[in-house]
CSV table of C-alpha atoms in Angstrom, one decimal:
chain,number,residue,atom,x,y,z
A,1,UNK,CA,42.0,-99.1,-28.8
A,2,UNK,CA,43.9,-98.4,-32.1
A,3,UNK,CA,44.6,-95.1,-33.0
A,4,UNK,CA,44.4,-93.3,-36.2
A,5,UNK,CA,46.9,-90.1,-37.2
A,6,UNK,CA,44.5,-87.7,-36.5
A,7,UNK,CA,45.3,-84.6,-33.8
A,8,UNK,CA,42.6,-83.5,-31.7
A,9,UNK,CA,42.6,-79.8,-31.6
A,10,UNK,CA,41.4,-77.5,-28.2
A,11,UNK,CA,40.9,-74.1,-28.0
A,12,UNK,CA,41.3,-73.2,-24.1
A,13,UNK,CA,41.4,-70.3,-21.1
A,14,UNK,CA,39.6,-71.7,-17.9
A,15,UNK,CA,38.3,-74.4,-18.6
A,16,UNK,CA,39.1,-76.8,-15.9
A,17,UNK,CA,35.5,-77.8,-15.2
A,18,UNK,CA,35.0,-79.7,-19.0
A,19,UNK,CA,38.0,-80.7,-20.8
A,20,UNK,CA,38.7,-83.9,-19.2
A,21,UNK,CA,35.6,-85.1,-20.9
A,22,UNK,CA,36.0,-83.3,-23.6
A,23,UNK,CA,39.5,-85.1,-24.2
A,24,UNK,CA,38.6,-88.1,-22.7
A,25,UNK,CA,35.9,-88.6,-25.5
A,26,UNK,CA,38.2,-89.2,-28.5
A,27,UNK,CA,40.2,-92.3,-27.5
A,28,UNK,CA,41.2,-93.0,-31.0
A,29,UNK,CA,43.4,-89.7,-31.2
A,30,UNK,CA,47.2,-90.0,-32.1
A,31,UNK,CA,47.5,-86.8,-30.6
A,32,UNK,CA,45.6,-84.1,-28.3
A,33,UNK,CA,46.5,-80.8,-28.5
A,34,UNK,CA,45.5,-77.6,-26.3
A,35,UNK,CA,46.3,-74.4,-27.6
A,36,UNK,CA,45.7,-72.3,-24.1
A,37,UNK,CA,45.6,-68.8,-23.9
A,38,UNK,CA,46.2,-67.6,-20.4
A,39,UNK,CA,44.5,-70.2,-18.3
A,40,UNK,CA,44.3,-69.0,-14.3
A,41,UNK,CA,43.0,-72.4,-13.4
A,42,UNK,CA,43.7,-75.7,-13.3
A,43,UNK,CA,43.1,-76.5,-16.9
A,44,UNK,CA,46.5,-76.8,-18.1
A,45,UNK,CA,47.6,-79.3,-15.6
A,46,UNK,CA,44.2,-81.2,-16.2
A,47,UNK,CA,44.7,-81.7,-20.1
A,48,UNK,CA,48.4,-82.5,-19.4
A,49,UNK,CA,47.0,-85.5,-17.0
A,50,UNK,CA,44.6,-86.6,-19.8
A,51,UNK,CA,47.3,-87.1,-22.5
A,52,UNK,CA,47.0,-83.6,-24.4
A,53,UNK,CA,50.4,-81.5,-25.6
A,54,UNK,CA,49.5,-78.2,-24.4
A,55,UNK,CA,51.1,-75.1,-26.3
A,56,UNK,CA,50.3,-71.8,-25.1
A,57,UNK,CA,49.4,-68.6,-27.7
A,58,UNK,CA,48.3,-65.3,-26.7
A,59,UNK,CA,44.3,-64.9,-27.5
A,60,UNK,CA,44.3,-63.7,-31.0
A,61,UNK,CA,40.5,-64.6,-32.0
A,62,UNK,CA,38.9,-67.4,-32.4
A,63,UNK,CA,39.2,-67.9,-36.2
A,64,UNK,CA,43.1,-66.8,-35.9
A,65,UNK,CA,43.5,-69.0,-32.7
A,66,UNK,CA,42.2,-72.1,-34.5
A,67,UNK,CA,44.6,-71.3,-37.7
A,68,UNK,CA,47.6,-71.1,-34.8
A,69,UNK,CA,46.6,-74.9,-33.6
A,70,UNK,CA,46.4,-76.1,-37.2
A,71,UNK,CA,49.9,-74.7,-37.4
A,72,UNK,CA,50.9,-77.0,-33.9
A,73,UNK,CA,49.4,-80.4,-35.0
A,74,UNK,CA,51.2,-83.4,-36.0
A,75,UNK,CA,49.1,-85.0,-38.0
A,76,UNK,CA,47.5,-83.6,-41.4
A,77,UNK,CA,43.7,-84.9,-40.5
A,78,UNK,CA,42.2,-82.6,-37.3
A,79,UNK,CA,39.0,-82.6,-35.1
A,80,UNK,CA,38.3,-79.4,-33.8
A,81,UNK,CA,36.1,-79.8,-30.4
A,82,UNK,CA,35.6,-77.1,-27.9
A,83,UNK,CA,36.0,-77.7,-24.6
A,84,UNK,CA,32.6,-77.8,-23.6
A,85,UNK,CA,31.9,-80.2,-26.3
A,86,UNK,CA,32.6,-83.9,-26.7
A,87,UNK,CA,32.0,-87.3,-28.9
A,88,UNK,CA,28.8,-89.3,-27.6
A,89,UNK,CA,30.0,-92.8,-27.5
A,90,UNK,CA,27.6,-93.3,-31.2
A,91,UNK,CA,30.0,-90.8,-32.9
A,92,UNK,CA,33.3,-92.2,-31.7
A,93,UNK,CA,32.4,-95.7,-32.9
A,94,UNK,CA,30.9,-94.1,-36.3
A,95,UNK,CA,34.3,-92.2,-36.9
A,96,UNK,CA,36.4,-95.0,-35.8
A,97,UNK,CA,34.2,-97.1,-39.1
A,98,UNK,CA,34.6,-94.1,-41.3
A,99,UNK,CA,37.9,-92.3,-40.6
A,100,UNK,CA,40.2,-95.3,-42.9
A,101,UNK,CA,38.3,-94.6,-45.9
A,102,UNK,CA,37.7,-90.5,-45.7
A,103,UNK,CA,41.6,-90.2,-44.9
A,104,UNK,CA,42.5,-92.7,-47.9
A,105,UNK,CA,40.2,-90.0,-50.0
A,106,UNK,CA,40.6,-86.9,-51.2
A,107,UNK,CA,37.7,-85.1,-48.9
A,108,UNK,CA,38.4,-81.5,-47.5
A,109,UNK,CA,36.6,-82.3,-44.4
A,110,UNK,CA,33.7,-83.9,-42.8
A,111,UNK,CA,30.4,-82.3,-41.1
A,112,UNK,CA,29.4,-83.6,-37.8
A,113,UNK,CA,26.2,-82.9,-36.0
A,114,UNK,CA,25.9,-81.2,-32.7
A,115,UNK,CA,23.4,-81.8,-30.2
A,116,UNK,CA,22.9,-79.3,-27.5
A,117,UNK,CA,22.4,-79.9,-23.7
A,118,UNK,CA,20.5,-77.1,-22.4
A,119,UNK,CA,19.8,-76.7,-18.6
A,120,UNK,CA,20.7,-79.9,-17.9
A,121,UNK,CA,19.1,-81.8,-20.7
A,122,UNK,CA,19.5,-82.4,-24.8
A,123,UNK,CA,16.8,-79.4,-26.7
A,124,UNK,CA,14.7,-82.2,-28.8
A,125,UNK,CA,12.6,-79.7,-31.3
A,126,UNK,CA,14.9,-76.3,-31.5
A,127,UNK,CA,16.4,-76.9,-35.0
A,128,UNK,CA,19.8,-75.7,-34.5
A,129,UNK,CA,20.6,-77.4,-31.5
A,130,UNK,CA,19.3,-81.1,-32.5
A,131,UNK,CA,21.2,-81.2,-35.6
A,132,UNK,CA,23.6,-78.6,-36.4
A,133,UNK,CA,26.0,-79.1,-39.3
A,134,UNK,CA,29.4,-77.7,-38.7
A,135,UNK,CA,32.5,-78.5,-40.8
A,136,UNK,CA,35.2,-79.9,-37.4
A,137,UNK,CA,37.1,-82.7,-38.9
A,138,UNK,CA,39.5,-81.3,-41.8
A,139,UNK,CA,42.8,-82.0,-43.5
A,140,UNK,CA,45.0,-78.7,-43.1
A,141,UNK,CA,46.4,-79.2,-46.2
A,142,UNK,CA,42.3,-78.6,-47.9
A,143,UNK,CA,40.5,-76.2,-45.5
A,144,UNK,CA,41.3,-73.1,-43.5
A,145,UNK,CA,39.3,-71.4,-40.5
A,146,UNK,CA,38.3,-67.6,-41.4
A,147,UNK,CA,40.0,-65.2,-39.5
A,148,UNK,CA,36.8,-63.7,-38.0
A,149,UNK,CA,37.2,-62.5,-34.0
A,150,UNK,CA,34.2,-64.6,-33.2
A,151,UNK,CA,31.7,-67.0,-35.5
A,152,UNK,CA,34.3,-68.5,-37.6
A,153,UNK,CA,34.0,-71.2,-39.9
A,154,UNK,CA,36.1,-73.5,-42.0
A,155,UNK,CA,36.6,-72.6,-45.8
A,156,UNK,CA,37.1,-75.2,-48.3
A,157,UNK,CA,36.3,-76.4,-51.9
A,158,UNK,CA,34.4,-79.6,-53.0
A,159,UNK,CA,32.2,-82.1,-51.5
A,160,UNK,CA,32.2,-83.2,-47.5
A,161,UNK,CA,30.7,-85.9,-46.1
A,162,UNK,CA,28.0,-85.6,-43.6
A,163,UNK,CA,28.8,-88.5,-40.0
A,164,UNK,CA,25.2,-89.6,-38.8
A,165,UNK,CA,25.8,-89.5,-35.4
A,166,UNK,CA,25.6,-86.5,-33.0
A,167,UNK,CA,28.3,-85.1,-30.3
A,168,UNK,CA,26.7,-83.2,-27.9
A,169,UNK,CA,27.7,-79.2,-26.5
A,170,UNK,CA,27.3,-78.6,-23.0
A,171,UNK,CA,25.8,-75.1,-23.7
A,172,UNK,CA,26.0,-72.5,-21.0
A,173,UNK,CA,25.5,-73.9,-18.0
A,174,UNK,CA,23.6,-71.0,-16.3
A,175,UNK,CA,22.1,-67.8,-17.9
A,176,UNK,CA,24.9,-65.8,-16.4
A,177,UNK,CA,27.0,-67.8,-18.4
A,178,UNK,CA,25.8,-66.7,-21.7
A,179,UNK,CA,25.0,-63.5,-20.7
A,180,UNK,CA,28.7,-63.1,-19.9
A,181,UNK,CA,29.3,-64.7,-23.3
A,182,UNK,CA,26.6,-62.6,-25.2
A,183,UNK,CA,28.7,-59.5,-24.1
A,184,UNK,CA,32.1,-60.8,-24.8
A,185,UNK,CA,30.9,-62.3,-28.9
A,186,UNK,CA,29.3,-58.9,-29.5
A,187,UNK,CA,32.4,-57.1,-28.3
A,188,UNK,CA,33.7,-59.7,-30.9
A,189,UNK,CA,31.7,-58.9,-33.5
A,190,UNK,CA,31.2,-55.2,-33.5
A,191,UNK,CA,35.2,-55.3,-34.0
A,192,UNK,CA,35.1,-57.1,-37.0
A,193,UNK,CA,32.6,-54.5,-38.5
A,194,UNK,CA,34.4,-52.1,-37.4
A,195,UNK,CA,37.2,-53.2,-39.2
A,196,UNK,CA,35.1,-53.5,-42.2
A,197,UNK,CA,33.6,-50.1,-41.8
A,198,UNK,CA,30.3,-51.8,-42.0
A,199,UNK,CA,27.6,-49.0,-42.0
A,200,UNK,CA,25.3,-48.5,-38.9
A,201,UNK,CA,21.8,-48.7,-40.0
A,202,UNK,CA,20.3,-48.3,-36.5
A,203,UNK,CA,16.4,-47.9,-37.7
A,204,UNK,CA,16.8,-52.1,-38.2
A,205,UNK,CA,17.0,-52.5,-34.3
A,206,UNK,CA,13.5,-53.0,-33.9
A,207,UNK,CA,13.1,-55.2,-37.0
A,208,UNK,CA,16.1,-57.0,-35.9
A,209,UNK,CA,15.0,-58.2,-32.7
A,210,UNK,CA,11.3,-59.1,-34.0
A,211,UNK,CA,12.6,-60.9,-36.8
A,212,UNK,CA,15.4,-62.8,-34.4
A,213,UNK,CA,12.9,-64.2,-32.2
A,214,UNK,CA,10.1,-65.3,-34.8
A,215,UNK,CA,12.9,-67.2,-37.0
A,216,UNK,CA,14.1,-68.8,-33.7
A,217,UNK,CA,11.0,-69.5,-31.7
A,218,UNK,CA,8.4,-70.6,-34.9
A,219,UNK,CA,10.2,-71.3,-38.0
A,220,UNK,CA,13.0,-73.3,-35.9
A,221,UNK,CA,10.6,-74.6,-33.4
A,222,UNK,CA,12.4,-73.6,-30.1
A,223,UNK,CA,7.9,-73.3,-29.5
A,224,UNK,CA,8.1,-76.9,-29.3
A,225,UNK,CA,10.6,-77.0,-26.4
A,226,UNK,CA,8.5,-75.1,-23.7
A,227,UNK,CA,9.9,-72.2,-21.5
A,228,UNK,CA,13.8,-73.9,-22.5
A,229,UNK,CA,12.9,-72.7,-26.2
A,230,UNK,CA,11.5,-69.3,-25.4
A,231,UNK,CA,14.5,-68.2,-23.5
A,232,UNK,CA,17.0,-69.4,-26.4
A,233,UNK,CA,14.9,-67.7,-28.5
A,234,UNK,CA,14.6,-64.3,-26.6
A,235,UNK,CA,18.7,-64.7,-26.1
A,236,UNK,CA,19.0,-65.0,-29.5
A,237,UNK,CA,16.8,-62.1,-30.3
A,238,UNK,CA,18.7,-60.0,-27.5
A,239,UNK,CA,21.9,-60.4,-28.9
A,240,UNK,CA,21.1,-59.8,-32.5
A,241,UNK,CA,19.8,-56.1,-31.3
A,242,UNK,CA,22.7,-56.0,-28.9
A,243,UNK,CA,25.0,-56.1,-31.5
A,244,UNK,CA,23.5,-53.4,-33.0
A,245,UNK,CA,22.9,-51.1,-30.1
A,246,UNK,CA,27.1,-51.8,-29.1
A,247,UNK,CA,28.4,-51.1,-32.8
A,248,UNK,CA,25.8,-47.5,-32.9
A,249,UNK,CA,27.8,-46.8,-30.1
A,250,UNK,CA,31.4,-48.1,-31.1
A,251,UNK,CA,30.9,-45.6,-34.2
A,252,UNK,CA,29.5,-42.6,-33.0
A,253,UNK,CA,31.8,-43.0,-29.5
A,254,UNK,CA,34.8,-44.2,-30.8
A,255,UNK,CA,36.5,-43.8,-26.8
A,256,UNK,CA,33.6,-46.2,-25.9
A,257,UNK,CA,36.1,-49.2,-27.8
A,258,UNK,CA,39.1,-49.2,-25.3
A,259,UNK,CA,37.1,-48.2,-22.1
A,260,UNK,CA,34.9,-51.3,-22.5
A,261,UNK,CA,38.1,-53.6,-23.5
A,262,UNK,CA,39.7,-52.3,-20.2
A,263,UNK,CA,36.2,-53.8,-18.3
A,264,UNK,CA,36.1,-56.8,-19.8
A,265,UNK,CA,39.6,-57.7,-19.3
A,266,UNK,CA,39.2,-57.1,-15.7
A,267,UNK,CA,36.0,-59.1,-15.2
A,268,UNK,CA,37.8,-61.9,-17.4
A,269,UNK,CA,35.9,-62.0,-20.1
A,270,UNK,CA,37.4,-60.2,-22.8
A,271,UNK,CA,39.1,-63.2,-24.7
């Protein structure tokens, strides 16, 4: 298959169980790159088998972590996956069409659409996990990743072109999972406003929450997808007042910060 300059950038730390496929899905790519951060299983040696340069970088966020792998790619043009995500055979052709002309151009980036699996099986009615537009392939040279600790997002100016086709996120593959990742994002996140000095405005929990799951579960139809789209949309409506509850506490307990750094990092999941 001919390849195009075009570096596929990883973000990694344990994740021997998906990034062969993840990897394996982008035949087309000049280069693969992982940018690990401290893996304690086999991923490294997995990625190295399946054709990826691996660098390694100290966890330094996910926004500044991404900035660090645009620094470490050959090539100008990037696709940004995460391990737990790869190219349905329908995108890979559809990019291998496309990718001549929008790297001849002078486009920022490109959106692609994610489709989510969910307990084993694609959502088919929850709105942001059927066709979620996020900005992945990018020339360096146009676009930048924000420097947020958690919910980043690439920053550019002018128009981007939007690929048909989905690839698909293997989301949380058991509630522990994302409770273990609902934690370590609102750890995340609280930082950031922290940072910020964002003010705590506590008498919104309630609100918060209420609103969170009526957005989720009517006006984005998670209804339509049984039982699956209750409990996105009661996750969803947990962490939104979690966030809250943790950053009330960060403030008005400032010792609470380092004491629940030092638990995460020894259950692993304070990247």
């Amino acid at each position: 298959m001919p390849t195009f300059p075009l570096t596929l950038a990883v973000i990694t730390r344990n994740e021997a169980g998906s990034i062969a496929r993840c990897l394996d899905s982008v035949p087309f790519a000049a280069e693969k790159l992982v940018v690990d951060s401290g893996s304690e299983d086999d991923t490294v040696a997995i990625a190295q088998a399946h054709g990826a340069r691996v660098v390694h970088q100290d966890w330094l966020g996910f926004g500044a972590q991404r900035n660090f792998a645009t620094t470490q790619c050959a090539h100008d043009w990037i696709l940004v996956l995460d391990a737990d995500e790869y190219l349905s055979p329908a995108l890979a052709a559809e990019l291998q069409q496309r990718l001549p002309a929008l790297m001849a151009g002078d486009a920022p980036a490109a959106y692609l659409r994610r489709r989510t699996i969910y307990m084993g099986r694609p959502m088919r009615w929850y709105r942001p996990s059927v066709g979620e537009k996020l900005a992945r392939l990018y020339h360096r040279g146009r676009a930048r990743w924000s420097d947020a600790r958690v919910h980043e997002s690439l920053r550019f100016d002018g128009a981007a072109p939007t690929l048909r086709a989905p690839f698909d996120h293997a989301n949380n593959p058991t509630l522990p999972h994302k409770q273990l990742k609902v934690l370590r994002y609102a750890e995340l996140k609280c930082r950031d406003w922290l940072d910020k000095g964002k003010p705590v405005r506590m008498w919104q929990a309630p609100f918060v929450y209420l609103l969170a799951f009526v957005k989720d579960y009517l006006f984005r139809l998670a209804f339509l997808d049984g039982w699956r789209g209750f409990l996105i949309a009661q996750t969803a409506a947990s962490y939104a007042l979690y966030k809250r509850m943790r950053y009330y506490e960060m403030v008005s307990h400032p010792e609470s910060v380092a004491s629940a750094a030092d638990l995460l990092h020894q259950h692993d999941i304070d990247r």
